[in-house]
XYZ file of C-alpha atoms in Angstrom:
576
model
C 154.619 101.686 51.397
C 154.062 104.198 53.425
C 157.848 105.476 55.230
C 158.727 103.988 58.631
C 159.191 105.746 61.724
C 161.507 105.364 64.411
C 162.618 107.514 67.539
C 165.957 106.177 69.364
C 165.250 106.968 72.483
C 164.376 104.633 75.396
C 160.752 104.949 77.308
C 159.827 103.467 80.432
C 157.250 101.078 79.618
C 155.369 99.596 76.913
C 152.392 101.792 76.941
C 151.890 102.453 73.408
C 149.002 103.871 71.997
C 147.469 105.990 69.407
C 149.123 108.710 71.368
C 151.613 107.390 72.935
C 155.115 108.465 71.949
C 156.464 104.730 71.097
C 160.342 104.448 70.998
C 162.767 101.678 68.959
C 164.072 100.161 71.924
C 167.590 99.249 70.704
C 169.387 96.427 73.802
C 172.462 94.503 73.083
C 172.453 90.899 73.042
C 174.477 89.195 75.299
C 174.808 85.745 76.308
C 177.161 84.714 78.817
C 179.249 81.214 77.733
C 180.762 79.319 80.389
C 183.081 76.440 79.644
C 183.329 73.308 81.290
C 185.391 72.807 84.235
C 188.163 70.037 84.178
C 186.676 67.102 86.569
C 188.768 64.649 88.021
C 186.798 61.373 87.099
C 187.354 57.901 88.748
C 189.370 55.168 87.341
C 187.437 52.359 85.858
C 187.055 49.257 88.439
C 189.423 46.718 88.015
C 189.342 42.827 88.517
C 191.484 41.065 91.178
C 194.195 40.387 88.539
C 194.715 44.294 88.183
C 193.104 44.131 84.744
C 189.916 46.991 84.180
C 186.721 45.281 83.987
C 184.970 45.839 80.436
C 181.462 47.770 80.164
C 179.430 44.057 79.879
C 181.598 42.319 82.949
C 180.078 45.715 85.187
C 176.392 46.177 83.764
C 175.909 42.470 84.504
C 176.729 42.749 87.924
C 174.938 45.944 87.377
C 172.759 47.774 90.497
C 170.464 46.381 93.076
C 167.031 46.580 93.533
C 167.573 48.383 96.842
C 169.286 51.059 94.404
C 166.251 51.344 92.180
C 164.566 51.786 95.176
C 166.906 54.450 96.478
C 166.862 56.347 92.776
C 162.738 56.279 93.052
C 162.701 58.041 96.526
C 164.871 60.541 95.405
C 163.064 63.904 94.569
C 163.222 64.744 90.812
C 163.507 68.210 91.312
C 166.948 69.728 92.375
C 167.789 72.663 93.507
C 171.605 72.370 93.905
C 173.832 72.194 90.688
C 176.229 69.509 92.132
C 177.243 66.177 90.065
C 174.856 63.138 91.178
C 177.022 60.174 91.863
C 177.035 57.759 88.537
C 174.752 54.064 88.741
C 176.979 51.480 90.051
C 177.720 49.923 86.372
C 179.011 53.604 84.746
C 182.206 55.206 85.593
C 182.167 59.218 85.666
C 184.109 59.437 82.802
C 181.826 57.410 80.662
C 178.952 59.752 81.257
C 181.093 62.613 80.035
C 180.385 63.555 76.572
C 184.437 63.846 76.151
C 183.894 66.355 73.273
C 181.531 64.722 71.116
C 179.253 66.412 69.185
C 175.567 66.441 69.202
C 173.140 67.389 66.199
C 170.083 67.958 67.327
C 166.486 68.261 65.214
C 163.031 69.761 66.463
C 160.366 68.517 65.022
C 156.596 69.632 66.194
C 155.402 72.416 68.784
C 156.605 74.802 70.829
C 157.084 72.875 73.380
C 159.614 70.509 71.533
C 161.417 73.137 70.623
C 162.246 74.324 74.657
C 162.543 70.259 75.094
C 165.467 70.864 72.691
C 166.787 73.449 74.656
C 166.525 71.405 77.932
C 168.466 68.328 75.929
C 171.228 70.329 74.965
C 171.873 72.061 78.305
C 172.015 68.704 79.925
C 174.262 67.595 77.250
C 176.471 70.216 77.537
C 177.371 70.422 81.414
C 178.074 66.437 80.289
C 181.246 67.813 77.915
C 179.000 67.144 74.616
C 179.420 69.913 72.006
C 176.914 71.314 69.559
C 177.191 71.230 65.420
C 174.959 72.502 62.898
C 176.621 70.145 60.526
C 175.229 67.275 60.520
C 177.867 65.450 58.922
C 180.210 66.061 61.562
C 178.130 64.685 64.446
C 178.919 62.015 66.316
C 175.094 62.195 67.576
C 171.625 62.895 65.935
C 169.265 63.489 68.120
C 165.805 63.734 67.001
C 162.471 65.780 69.145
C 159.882 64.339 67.584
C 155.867 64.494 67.771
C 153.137 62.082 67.982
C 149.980 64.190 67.744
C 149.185 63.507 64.149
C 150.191 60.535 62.216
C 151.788 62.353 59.799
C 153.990 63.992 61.852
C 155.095 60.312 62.978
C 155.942 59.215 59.479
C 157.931 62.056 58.949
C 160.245 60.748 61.777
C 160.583 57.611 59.735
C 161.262 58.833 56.804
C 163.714 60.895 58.422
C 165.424 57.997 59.778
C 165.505 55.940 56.561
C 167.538 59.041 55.254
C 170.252 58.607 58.605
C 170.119 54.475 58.202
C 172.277 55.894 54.947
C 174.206 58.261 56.920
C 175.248 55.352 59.576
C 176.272 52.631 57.488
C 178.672 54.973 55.481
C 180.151 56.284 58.597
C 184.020 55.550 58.711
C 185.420 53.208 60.365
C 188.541 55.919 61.556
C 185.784 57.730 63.398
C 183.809 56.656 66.698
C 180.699 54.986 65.700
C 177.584 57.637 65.048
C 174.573 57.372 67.815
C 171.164 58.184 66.726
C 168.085 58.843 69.466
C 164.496 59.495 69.417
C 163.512 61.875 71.679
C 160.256 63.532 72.868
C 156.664 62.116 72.532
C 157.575 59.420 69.507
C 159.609 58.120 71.974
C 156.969 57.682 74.696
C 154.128 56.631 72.469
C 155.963 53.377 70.378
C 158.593 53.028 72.782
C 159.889 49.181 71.649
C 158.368 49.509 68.388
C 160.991 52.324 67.257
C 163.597 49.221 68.609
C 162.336 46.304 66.887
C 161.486 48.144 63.598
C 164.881 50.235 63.551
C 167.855 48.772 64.576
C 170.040 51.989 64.232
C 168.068 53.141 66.431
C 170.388 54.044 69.652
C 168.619 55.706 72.387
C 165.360 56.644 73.182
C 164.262 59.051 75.371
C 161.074 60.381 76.698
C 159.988 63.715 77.837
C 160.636 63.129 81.385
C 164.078 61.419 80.772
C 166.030 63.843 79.544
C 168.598 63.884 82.562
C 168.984 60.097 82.005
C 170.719 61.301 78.819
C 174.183 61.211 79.533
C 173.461 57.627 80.546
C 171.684 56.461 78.306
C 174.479 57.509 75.639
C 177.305 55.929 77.310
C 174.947 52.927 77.875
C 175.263 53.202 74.122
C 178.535 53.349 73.209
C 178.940 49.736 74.155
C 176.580 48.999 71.363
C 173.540 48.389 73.612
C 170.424 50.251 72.738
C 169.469 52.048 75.587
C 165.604 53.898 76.440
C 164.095 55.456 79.625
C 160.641 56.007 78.425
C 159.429 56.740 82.450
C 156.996 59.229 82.758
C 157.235 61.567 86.062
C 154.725 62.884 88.522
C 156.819 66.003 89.276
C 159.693 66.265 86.467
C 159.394 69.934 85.661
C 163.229 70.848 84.856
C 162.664 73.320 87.174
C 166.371 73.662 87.670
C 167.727 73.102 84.546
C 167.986 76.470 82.348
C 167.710 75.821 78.748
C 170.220 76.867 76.553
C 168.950 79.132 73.223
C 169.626 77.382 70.339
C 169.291 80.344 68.601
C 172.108 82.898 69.040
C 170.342 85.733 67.635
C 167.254 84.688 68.943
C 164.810 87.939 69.768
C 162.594 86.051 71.796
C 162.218 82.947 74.164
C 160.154 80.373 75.252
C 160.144 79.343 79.307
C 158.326 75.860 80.155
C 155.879 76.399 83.051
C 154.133 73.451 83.005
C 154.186 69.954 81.655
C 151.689 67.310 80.722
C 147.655 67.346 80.980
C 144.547 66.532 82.705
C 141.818 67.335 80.687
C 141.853 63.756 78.913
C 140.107 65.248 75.913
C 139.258 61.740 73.424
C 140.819 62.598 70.505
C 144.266 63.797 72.282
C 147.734 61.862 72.717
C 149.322 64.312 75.164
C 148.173 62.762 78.571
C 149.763 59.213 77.147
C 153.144 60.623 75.611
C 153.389 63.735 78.472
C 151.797 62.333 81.788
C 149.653 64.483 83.850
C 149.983 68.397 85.073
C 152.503 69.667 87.286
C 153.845 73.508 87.506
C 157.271 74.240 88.405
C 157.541 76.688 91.070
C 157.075 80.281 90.247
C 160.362 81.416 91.666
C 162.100 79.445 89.463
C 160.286 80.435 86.032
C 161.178 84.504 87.228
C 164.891 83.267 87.575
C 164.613 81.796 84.489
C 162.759 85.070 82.818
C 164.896 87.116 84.421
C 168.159 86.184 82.888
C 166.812 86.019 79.481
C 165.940 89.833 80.590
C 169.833 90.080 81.156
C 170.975 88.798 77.860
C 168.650 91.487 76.331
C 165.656 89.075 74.550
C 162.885 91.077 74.229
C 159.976 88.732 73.958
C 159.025 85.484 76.304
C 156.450 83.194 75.918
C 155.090 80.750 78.751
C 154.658 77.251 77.507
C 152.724 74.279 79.097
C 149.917 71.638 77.324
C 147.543 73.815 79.326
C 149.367 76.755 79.963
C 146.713 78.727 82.036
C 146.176 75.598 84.887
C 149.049 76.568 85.802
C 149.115 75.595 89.770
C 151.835 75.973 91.757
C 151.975 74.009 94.858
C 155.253 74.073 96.335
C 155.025 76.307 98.737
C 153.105 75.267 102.011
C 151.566 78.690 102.950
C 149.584 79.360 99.497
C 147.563 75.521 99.628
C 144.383 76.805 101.383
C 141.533 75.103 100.014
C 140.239 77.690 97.361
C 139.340 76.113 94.035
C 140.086 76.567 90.825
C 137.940 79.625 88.703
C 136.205 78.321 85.234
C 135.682 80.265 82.684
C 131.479 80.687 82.846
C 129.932 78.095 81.174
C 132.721 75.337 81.222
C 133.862 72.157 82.898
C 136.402 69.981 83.519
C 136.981 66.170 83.417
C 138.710 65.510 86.663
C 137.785 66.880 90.266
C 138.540 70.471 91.343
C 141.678 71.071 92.153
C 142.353 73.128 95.691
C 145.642 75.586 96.114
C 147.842 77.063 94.658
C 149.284 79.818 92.896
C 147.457 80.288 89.967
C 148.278 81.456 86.540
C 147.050 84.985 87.196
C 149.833 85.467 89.789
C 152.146 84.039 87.973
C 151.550 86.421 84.677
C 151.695 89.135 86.838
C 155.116 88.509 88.836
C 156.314 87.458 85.068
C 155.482 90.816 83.432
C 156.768 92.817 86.673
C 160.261 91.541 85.573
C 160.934 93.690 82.675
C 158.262 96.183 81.592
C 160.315 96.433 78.537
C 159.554 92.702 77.334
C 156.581 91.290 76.003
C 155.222 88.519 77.384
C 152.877 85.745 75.364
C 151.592 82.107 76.655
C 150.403 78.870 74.716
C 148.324 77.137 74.326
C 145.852 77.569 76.905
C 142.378 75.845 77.095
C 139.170 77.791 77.154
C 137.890 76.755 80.585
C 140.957 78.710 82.266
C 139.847 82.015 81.476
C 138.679 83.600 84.713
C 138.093 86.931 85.045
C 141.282 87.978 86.697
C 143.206 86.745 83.988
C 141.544 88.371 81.305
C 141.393 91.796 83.387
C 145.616 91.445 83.994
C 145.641 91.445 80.121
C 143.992 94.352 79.863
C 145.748 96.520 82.365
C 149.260 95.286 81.572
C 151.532 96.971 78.638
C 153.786 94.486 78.020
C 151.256 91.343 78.044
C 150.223 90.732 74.467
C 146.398 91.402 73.658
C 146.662 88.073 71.503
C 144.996 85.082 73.065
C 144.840 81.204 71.460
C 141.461 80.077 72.439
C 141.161 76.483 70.886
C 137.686 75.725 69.535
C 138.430 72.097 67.652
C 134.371 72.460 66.767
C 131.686 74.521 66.368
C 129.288 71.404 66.951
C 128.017 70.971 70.598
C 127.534 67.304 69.777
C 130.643 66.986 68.770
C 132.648 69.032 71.365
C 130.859 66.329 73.412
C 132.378 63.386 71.855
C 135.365 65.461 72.423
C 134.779 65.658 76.334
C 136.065 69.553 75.541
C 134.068 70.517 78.818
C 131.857 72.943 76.900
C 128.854 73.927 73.987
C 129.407 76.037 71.297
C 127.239 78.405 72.952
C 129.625 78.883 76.027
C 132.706 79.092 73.889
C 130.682 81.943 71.631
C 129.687 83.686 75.140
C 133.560 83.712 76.159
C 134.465 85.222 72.890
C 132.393 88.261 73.546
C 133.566 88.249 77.371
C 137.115 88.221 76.212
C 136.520 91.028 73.436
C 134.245 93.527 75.787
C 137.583 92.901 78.209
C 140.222 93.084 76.264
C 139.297 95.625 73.376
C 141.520 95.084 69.887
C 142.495 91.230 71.213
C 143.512 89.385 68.383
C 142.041 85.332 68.426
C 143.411 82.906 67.097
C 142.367 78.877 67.592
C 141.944 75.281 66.209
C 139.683 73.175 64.661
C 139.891 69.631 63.270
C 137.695 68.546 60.311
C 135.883 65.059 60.749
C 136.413 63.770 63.867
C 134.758 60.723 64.738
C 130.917 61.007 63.791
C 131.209 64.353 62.433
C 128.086 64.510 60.108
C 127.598 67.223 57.127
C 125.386 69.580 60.037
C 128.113 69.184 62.578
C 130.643 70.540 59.799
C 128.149 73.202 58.734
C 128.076 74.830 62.470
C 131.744 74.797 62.450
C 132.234 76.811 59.505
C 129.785 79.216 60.876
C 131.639 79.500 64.201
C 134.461 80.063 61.800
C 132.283 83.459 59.855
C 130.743 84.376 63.473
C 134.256 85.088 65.576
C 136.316 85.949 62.330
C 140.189 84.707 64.266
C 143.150 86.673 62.992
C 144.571 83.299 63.071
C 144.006 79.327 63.090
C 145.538 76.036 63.116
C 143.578 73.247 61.084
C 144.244 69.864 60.189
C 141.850 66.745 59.752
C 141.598 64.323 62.199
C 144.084 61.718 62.844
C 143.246 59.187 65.136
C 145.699 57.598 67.776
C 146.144 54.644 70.037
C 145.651 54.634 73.761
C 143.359 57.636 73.525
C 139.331 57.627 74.658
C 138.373 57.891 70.593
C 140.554 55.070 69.926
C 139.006 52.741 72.465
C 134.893 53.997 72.618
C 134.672 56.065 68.865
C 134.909 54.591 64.854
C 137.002 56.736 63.200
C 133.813 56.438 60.399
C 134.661 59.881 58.225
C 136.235 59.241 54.934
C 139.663 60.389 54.352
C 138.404 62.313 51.207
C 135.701 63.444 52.663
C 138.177 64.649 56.028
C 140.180 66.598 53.117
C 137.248 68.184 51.654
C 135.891 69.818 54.994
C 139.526 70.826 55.621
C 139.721 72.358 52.770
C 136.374 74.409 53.379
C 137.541 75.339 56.683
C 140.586 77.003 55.273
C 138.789 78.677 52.756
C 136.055 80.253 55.049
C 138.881 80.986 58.131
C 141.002 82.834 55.110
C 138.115 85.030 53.910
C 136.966 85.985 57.523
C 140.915 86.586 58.746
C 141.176 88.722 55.894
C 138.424 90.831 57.026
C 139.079 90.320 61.132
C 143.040 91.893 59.746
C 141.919 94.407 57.401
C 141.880 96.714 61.147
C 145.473 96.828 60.378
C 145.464 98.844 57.331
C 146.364 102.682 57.814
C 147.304 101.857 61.114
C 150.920 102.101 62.818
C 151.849 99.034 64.495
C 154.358 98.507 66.757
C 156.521 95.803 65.391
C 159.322 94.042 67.505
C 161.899 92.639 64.803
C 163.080 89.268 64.489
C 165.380 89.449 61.061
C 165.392 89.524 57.186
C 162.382 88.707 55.657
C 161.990 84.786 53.496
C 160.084 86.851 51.253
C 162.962 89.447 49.717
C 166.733 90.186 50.978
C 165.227 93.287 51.175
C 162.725 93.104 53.627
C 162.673 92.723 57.485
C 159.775 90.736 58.984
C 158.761 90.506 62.848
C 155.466 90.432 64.893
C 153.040 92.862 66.159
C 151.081 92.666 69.386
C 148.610 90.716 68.133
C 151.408 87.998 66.623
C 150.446 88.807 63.041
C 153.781 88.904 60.866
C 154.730 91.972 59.563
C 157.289 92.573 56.323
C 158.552 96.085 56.047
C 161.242 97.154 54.025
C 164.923 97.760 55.341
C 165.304 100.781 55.113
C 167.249 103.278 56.605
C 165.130 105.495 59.165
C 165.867 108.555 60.919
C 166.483 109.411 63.931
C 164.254 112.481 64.756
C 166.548 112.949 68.385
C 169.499 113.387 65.942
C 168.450 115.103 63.318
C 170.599 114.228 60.082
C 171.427 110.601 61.302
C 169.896 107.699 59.695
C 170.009 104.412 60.940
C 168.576 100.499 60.089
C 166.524 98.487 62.494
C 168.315 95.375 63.910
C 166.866 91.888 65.229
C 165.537 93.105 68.576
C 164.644 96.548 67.939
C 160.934 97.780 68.457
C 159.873 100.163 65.047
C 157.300 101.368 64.281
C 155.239 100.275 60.865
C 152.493 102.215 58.851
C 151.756 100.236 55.834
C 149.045 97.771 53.856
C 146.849 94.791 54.522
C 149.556 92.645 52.668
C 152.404 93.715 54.929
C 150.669 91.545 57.555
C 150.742 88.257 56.593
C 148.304 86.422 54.272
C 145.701 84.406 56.570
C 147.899 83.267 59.214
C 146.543 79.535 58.540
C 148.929 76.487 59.208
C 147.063 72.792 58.265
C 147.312 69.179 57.295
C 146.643 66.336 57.887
């Protein structure tokens, strides 16, 4: 291993380069942790006789349709912090959390995992408190994923294990709640009610503000769900909570939901269509995770680079929307907006010190502007996800992806001859609906002709409500699904080997996240291309103080010099 190097001493930007003198930027982590206010809450309503009314007697008088009408008119988004008045059947004090505590599991993508952190800061301005333990909690809630149908039965299984949990619970303690959250939620909505009766609460990813409700709906023993999707829920105003104390890094939700309707995906169905949040509020949000001294954000959304931001007036002049060449959508052009390439820009204005990722983006969203602000900007990774799913024109057809393999191969060059030492990654699914041997042939060569640093591969799964389910025979055999996964992984790890062996003899700047899973020894963290990096912990010296040594810590940038294994095997995740 060849020795680390490190020099304590702050620069001004992130323009490293061969050359460039490259400093371990060393920031303190702090995280500001306000507790909740005392609230003087309403008395329950009473009956004539002085008596209070119980939970039943008030939800079956329960609210009008005029206030259904009312609560539909009313603009999702808010941009004040004060208390909205509770439904005419809850007190104030029931929608407290009064202490309770909240285990809460993430299951699936990135996205899930910032839905987590949206949950739990709702929760928590509700008086709910947050365990690790999860046999302390008074209630499990679970994020959960629909996109494969594996990831669906782990969920079950998952609750089989808490039906255990529940029916030992004591009787001394207040009876343990257990919600579904997230896209499982949205996709078998009754289903998850009829088949599992612990089941409390379910939740869907626009309905996480009807939590507080929805538990103390709950507590009266009542299953309660608000599986609603939104036209304009963004959470712009809500500022998700890190579930991570020592957390190096961050992801902000710019986006939610999906257009492009392509057949095979579940997303439109469990996440409703595309809406941005307004820039200003995703730089508020960016720049207080500056504050607390995270060094690393990355911008989430279905289809992170449609980004379109139409909330202010001034900006919705009737310019449309620039494809990458080649491509094309499945819905009509949309007109105004702030686009994604002013929003990347604003974002890495913020703090030149922190690097700034987005996923996962779709191919057709790669006009030249955005690929040029890549280039020019330090502190914007040179790493881009460019989903392929096939290297089959016939098949990205079936797919309604919006583009041949021919324009996708064209973009890869565009987006190399740009952005010179960009690191690919992408993902392909083995036998989709009428995949034949020569369809699976071309996609292994796509695989050998771009070489990706890294991929994400899994066979196809099909799902209800989508275009495959309804017009397409799921016809490919699952053995024969397994096999051409298993090809694809073999051919993507031989050609990432290769694409990474650049790295070798080369120093990489390295932001680090923590002790390695590999050896109590090691640290690991990311380079600029997102390739994990293991280096040993060492102590390092400081060449401004001669004499001193000193160890890197989570959140520090060093700077690595080592060998091809020190950067992760193949940087392949699959399944089924």
């Amino acid at each position: 291993m060849h020795p680390l190097q490190c020099v304590l001493q702050v620069q001004r930007s992130l323009g490293w380069g061969p050359l460039a003198s490259v400093s371990w930027l060393s920031l303190r982590m702090c995280r500001a942790h306000s507790s909740l206010s005392s609230t003087t809450c309403p008395s329950p309503e009473r009956q004539e006789d002085g008596a209070p009314k119980d939970f039943s007697s008030r939800l079956a008088a329960g609210p009008t349709f005029q206030h259904f009408l009312k609560s539909a008119s009313a603009p999702q988004e808010k941009l004040s912090s004060e208390v909205e008045d509770p439904p005419p059947y809850l007190t104030m004090d029931e929608l407290l959390g009064r202490q309770r505590k909240v285990y809460l599991e993430t299951y699936g993508c990135q996205m899930n995992v910032n839905d987590t952190e949206i949950a739990w800061s709702i929760l928590q301005k509700s008086g709910y408190l947050r365990t690790s333990n999860l046999q302390e909690a008074d209630v499990i809630l679970l994020v959960t994923c629909s996109i494969r149908e594996k990831a669906e039965q782990t969920i079950w299984n998952r609750l089989h294990q808490l039906k255990a949990l529940k029916t030992r619970r004591p009787r001394s303690r207040v009876p343990l709640r257990i919600g579904i959250l997230g896209c499982m939620a949205e996709r078998l909505k009754e289903e998850i009610l009829n088949r599992e009766k612990m089941v409390d609460v379910l939740a869907g990813p626009d309905a996480y503000r009807d939590l507080p409700r929805l538990l103390a709906i709950a507590e009266s023993g009542q299953q309660a769900a608000n599986v609603l999707l939104s036209l304009d829920e963004t959470y712009a105003d809500v500022m998700p909570v890190q579930t991570s104390p020592s957390a190096t890094s961050a992801f902000v939700s710019i986006m939610r939901g999906c257009d492009n309707m392509c057949s095979y995906c579940i997303v439109p169905f469990t996440r409703g269509r595309e809406r941005s949040r307004p820039v200003a509020s995703i730089l508020e949000e960016v720049k207080k995770l500056s504050e607390q001294g995270l060094k690393e954000v990355t911008l989430l959304g279905q289809n992170v680079n449609s980004f379109r931001d139409n909330s202010e007036v001034q900006f919705n002049n009737a310019v449309s929307t620039n494809l990458s060449r080649g491509f094309t959508t499945n819905y009509k052009a949309k007109q105004g907006g702030l686009r994604f390439a002013h929003l990347l820009d604003q974002v890495s204005r913020v703090d030149p010190e922190m690097r700034i990722r987005f996923t996962s983006p779709h191919p057709k969203d790669f006009p030249d502007e955005v690929l040029q602000l890549i280039h020019e900007r330090d502190n914007i990774c040179k790493q881009i996800h460019l989903p392929a799913q096939s290297g089959s024109s016939r098949v990205l057809e079936a797919m309604r992806r919006g583009y041949s393999r021919e324009a996708y191969v064209e973009l890869v060059h565009h987006i190399r001859e740009s952005i010179p030492g960009v690191s690919l990654s992408s993902d392909f699914i083995a036998g989709f609906c009428g995949e034949t041997e020569e369809d699976h042939v071309q996609t292994v060569s796509l695989l050998r002709e771009v070489q990706y640093n890294m991929g994400f591969l899994f066979a196809y799964s099909m799902r209800q409500k989508t275009r495959a389910y309804h017009r397409l025979k799921d016809d490919v055999p699952e053995e024969v699904k397994l096999r051409r996964l298993e090809e694809l992984i073999t051919v993507f790890r031989e050609e990432a080997t290769k694409a990474n062996q650049i790295s070798v003899g080369c120093t990489q700047l390295v932001l680090v996240e923590g002790p390695s899973k590999r050896s109590a020894t090691d640290l690991c963290g990311r380079n600029d291309g997102n390739l994990k990096v293991i280096f040993p912990d060492a102590e390092m010296e400081d060449v401004n103080n001669p004499g001193l040594r000193v160890r890197a810590q989570p959140g520090d940038y060093v700077l690595v010099k080592g060998s091809l294994w020190e950067f992760g095997e193949s940087g392949v995740s699959s399944g089924m």
